[in-house]
JSON list of C-alpha atoms in Angstrom, two decimals:
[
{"chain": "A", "resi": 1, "resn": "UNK", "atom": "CA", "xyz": [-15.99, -13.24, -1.21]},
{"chain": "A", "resi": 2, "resn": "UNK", "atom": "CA", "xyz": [-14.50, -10.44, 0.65]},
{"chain": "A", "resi": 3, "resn": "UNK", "atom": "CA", "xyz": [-16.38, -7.00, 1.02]},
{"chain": "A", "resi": 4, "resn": "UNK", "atom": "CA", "xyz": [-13.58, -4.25, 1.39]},
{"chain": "A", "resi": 5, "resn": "UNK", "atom": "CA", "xyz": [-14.52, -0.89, 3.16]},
{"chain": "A", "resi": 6, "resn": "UNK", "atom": "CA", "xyz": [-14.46, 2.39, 1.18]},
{"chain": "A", "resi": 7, "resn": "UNK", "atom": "CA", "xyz": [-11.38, 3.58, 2.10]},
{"chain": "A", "resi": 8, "resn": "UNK", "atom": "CA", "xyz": [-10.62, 7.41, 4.09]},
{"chain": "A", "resi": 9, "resn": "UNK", "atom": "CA", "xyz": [-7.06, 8.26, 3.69]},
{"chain": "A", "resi": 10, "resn": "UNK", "atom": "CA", "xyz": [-4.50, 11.51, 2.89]},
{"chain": "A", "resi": 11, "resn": "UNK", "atom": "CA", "xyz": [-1.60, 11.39, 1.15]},
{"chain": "A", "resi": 12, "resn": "UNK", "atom": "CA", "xyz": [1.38, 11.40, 4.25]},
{"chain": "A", "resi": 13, "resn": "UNK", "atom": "CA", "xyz": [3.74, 14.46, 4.74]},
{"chain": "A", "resi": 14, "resn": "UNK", "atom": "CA", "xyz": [7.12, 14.02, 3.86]},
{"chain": "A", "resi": 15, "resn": "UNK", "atom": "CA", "xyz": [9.15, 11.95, 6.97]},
{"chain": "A", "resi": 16, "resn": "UNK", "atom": "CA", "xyz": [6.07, 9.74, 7.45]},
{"chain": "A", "resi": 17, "resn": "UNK", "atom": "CA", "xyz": [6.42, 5.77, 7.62]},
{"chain": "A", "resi": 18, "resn": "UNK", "atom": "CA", "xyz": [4.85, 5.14, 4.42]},
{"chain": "A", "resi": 19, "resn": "UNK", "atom": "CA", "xyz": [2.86, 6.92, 1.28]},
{"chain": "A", "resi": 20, "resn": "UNK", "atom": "CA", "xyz": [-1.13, 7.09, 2.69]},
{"chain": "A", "resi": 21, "resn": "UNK", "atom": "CA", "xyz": [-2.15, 7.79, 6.28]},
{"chain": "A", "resi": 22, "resn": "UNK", "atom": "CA", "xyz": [-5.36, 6.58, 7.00]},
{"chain": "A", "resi": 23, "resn": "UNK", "atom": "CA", "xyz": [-8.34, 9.30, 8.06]},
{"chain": "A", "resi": 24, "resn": "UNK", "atom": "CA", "xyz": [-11.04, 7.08, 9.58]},
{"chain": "A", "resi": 25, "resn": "UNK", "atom": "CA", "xyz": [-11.16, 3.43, 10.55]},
{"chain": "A", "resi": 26, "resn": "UNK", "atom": "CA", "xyz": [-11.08, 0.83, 7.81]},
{"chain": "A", "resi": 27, "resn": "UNK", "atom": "CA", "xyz": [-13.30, -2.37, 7.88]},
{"chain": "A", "resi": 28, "resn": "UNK", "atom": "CA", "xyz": [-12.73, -5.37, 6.02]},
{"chain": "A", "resi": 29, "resn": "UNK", "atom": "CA", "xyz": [-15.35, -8.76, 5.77]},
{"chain": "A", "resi": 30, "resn": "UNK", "atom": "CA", "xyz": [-13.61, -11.78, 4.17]},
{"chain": "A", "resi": 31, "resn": "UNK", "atom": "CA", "xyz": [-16.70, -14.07, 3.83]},
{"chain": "A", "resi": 32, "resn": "UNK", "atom": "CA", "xyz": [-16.36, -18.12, 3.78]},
{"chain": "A", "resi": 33, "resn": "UNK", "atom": "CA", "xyz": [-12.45, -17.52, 3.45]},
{"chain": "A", "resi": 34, "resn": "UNK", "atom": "CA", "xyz": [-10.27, -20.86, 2.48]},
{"chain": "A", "resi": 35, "resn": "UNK", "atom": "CA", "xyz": [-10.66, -23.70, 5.44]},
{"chain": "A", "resi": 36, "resn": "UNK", "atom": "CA", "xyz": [-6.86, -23.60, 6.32]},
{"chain": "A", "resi": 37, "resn": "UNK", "atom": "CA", "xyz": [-6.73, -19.67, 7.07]},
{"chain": "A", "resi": 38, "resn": "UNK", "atom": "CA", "xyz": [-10.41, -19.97, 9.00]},
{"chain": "A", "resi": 39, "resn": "UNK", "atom": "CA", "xyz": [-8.66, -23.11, 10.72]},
{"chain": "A", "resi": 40, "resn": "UNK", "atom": "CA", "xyz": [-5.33, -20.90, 11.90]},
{"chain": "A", "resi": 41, "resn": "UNK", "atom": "CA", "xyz": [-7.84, -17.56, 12.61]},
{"chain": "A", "resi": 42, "resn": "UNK", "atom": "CA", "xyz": [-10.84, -18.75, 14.11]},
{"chain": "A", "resi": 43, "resn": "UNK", "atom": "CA", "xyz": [-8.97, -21.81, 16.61]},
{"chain": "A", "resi": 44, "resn": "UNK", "atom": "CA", "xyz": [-7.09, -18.59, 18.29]},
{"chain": "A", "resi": 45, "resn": "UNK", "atom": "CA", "xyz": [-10.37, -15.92, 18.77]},
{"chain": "A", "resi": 46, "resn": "UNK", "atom": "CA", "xyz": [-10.34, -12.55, 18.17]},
{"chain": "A", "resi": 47, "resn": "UNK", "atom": "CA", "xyz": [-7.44, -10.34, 18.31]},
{"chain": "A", "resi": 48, "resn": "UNK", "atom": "CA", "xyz": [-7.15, -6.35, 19.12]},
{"chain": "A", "resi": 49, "resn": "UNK", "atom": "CA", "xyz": [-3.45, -4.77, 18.71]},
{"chain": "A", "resi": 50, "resn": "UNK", "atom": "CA", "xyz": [-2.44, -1.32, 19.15]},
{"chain": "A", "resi": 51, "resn": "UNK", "atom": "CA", "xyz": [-4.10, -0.04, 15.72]},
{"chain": "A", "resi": 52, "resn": "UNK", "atom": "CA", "xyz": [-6.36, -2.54, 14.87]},
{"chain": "A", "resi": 53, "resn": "UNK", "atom": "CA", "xyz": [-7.72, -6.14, 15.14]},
{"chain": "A", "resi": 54, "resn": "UNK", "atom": "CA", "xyz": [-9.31, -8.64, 13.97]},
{"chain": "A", "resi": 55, "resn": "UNK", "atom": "CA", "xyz": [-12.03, -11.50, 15.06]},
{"chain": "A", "resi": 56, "resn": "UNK", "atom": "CA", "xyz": [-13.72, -14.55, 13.55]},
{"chain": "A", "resi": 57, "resn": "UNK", "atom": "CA", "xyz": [-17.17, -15.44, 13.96]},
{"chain": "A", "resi": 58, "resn": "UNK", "atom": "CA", "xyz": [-19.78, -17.68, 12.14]},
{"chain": "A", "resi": 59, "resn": "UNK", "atom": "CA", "xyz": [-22.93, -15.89, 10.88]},
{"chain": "A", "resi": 60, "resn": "UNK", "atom": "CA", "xyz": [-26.30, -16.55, 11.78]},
{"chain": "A", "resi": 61, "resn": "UNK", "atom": "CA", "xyz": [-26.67, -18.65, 8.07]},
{"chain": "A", "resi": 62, "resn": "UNK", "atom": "CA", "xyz": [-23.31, -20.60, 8.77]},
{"chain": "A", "resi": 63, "resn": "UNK", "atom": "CA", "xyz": [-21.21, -19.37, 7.14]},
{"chain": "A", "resi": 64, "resn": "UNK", "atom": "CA", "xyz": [-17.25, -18.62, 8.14]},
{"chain": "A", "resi": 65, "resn": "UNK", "atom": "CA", "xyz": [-16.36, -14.73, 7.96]},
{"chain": "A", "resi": 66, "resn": "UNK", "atom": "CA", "xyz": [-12.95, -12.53, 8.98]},
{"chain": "A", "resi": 67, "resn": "UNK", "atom": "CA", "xyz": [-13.80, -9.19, 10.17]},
{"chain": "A", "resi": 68, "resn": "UNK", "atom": "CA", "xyz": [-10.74, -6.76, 10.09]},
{"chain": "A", "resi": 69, "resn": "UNK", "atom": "CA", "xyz": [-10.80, -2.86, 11.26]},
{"chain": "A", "resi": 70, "resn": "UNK", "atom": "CA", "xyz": [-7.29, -0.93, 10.71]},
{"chain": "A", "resi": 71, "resn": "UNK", "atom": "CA", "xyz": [-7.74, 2.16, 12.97]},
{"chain": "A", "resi": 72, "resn": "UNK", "atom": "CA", "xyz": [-7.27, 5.81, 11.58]},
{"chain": "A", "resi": 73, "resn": "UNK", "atom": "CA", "xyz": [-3.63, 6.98, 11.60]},
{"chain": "A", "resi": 74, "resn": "UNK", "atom": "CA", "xyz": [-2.31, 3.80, 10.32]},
{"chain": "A", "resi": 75, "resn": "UNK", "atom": "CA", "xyz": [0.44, 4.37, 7.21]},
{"chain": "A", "resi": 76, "resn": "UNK", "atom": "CA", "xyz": [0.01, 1.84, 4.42]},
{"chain": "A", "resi": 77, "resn": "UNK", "atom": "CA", "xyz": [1.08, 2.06, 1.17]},
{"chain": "A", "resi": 78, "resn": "UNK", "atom": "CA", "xyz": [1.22, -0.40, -2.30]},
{"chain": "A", "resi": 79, "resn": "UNK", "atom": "CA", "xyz": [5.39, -1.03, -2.82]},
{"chain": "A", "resi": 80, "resn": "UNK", "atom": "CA", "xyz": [4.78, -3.47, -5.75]},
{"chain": "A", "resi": 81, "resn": "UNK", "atom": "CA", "xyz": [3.60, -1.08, -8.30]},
{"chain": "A", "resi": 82, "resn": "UNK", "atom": "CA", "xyz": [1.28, 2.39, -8.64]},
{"chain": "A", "resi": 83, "resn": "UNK", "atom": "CA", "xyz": [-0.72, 3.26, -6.13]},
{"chain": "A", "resi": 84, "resn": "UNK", "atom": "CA", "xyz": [-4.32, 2.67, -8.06]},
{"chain": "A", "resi": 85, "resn": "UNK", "atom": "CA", "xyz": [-7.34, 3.34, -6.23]},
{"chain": "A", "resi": 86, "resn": "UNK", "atom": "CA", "xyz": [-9.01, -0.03, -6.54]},
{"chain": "A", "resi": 87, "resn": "UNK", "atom": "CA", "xyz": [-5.74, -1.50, -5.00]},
{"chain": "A", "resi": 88, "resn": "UNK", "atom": "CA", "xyz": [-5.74, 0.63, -2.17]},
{"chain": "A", "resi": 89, "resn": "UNK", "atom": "CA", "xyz": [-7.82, -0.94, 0.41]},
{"chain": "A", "resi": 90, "resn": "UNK", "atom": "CA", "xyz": [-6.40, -4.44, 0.10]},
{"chain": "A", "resi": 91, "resn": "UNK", "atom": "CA", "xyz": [-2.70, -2.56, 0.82]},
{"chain": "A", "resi": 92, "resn": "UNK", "atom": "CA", "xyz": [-4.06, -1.02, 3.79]},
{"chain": "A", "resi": 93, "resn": "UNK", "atom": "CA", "xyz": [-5.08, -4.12, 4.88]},
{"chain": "A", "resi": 94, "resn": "UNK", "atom": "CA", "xyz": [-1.92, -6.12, 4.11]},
{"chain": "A", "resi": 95, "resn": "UNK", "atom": "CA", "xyz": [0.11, -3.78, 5.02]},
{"chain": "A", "resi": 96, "resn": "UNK", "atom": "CA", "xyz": [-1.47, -3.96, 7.93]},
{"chain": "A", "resi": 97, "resn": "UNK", "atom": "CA", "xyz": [-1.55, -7.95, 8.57]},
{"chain": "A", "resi": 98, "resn": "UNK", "atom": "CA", "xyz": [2.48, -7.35, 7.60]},
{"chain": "A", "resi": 99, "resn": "UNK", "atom": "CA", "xyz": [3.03, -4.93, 9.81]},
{"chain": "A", "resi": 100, "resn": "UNK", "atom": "CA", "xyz": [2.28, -7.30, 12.73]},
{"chain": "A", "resi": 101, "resn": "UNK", "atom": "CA", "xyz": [3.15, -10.81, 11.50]},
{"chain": "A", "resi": 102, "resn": "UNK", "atom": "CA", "xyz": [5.16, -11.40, 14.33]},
{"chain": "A", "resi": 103, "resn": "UNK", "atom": "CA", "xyz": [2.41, -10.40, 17.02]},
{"chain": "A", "resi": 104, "resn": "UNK", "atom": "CA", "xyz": [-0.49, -12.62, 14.81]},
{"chain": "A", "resi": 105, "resn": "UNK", "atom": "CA", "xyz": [1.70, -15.72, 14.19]},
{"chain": "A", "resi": 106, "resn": "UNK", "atom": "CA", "xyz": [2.22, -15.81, 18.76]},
{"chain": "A", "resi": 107, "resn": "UNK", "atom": "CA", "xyz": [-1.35, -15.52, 18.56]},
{"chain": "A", "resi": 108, "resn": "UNK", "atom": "CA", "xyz": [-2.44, -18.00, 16.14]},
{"chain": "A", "resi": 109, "resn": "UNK", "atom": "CA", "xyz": [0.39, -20.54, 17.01]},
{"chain": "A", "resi": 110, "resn": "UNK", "atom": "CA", "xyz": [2.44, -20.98, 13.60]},
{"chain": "A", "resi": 111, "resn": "UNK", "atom": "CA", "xyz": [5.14, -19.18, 12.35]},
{"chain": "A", "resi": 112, "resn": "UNK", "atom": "CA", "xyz": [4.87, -15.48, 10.85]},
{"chain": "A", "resi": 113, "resn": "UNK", "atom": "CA", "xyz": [5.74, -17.02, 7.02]},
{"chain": "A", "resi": 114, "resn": "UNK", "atom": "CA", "xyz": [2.28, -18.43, 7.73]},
{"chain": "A", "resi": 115, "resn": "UNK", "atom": "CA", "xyz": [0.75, -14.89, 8.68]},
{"chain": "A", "resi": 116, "resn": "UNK", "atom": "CA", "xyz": [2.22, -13.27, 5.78]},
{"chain": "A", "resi": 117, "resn": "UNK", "atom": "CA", "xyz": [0.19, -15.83, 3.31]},
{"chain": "A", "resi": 118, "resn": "UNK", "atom": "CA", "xyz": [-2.94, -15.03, 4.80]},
{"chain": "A", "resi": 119, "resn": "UNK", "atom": "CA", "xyz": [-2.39, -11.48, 4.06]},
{"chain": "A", "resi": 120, "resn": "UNK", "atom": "CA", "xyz": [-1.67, -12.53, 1.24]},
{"chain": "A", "resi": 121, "resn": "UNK", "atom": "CA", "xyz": [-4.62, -14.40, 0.23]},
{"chain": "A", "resi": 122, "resn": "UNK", "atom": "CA", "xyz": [-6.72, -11.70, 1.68]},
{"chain": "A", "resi": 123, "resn": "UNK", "atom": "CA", "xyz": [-4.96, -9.55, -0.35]},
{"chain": "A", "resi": 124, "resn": "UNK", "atom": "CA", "xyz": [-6.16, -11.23, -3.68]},
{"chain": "A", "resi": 125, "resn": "UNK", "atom": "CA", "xyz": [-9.61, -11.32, -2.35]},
{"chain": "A", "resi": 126, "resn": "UNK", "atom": "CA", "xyz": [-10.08, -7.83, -1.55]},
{"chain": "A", "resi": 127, "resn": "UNK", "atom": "CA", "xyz": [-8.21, -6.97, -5.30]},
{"chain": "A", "resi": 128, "resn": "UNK", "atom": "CA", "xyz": [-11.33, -9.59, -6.86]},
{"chain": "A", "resi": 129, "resn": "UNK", "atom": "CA", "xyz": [-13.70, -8.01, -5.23]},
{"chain": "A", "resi": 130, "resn": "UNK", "atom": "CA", "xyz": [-12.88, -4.64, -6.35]},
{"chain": "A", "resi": 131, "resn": "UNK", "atom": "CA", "xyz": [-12.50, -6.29, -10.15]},
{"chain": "A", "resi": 132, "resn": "UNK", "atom": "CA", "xyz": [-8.84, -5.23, -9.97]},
{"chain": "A", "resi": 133, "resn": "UNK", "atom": "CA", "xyz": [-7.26, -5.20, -13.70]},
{"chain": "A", "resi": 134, "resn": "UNK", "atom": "CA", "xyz": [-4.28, -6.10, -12.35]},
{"chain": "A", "resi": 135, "resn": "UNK", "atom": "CA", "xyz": [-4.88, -8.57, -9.17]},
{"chain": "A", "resi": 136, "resn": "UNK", "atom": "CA", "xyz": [-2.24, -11.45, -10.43]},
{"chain": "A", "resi": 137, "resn": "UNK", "atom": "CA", "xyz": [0.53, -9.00, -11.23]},
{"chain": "A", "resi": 138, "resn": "UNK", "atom": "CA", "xyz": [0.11, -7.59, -7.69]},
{"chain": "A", "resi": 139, "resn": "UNK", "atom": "CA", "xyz": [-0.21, -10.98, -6.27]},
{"chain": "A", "resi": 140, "resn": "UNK", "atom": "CA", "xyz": [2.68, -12.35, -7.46]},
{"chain": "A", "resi": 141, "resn": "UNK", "atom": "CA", "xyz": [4.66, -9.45, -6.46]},
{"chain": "A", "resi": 142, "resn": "UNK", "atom": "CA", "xyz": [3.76, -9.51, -3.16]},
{"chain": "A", "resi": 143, "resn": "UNK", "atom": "CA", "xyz": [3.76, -13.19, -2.94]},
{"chain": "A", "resi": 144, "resn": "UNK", "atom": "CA", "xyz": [7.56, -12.86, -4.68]},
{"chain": "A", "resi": 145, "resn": "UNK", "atom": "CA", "xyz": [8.51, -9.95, -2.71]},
{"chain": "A", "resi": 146, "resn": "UNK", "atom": "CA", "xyz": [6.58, -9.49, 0.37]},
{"chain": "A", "resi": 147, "resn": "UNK", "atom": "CA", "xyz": [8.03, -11.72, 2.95]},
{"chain": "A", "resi": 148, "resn": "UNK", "atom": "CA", "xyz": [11.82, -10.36, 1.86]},
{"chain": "A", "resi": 149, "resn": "UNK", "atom": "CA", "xyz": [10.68, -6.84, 1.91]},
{"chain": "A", "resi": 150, "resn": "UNK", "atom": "CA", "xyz": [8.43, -7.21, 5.36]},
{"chain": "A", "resi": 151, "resn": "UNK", "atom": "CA", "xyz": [11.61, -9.50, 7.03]},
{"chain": "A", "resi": 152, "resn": "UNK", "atom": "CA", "xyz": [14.05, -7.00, 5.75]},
{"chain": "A", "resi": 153, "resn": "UNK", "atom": "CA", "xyz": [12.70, -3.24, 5.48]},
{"chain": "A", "resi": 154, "resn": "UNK", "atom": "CA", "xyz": [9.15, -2.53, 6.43]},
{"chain": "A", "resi": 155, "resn": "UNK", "atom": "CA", "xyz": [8.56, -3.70, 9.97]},
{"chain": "A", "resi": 156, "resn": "UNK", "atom": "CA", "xyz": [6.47, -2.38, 12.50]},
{"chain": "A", "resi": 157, "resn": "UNK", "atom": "CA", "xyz": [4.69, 0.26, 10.35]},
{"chain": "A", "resi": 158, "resn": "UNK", "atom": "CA", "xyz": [2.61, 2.20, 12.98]}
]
């Protein structure tokens, strides 16, 4: 289960990286997430980058979770489809996870294909938590399109 945060954002000014800016912090709790991601995550620690980060940590009943907080000011947008609201959150936070594949996959020791799952993954979770209508289109899009469009275009969103 996954527990996406309420998300703060504006709609970005023309010239801006991407479609939504954020306006305060966003937090993200993936609880008991799949054993190969927690495997990857939690054998590397914690992890703060320039507008975010992420750590891993068992609670006090045992049980795995991801914490994620995207800072305010980061640009995120859904490329796949409309922007719904429901779907917003888990964009942020892929878009995010995208956005620094290549700094995650040195830190977690595999390769940033590997990265780009998780965020994946993640991704669906925060879309069933939110009872998303639409969380397999999206899915598929982004697990069709998303390493392509991240390797190709999108880059080092900031």
């Amino acid at each position: 289960m996954t527990e996406p945060d309420t998300l703060k954002y504006e709609k970005a000014p023309p010239g801006s990286p991407d479609r939504f800016r954020l306006t305060e912090a966003a937090h993200f709790k993936w609880a008991n997430p799949p054993a190969w991601i927690w495997g990857i995550i939690a054998g590397a620690g914690g992890i703060r980058l320039d507008n975010g980060y992420l750590v891993s940590y068992t609670n006090k009943d045992g049980k795995r979770e991801l914490c994620a907080c995207v800072f305010r000011g980061f640009y995120f947008a859904i490329s796949v489809a409309p922007s719904f609201a429901r779907a917003l959150p888990a964009g942020c936070l892929h878009d995010w996870l995208y956005a620094h594949a290549d700094e995650l996959a040195l830190h977690w020791g595999c390769p940033a294909r590997t990265v780009l799952h998780i965020a994946d993954h993640w991704f669906l979770a925060n879309m069933r938590a939110t009872n998303f209508l639409f969380k397999r289109s999206y899915f598929t899009a982004v697990r069709m399109l998303g390493y392509w469009f991240n390797r190709l275009f999108a880059k080092g969103k900031t």
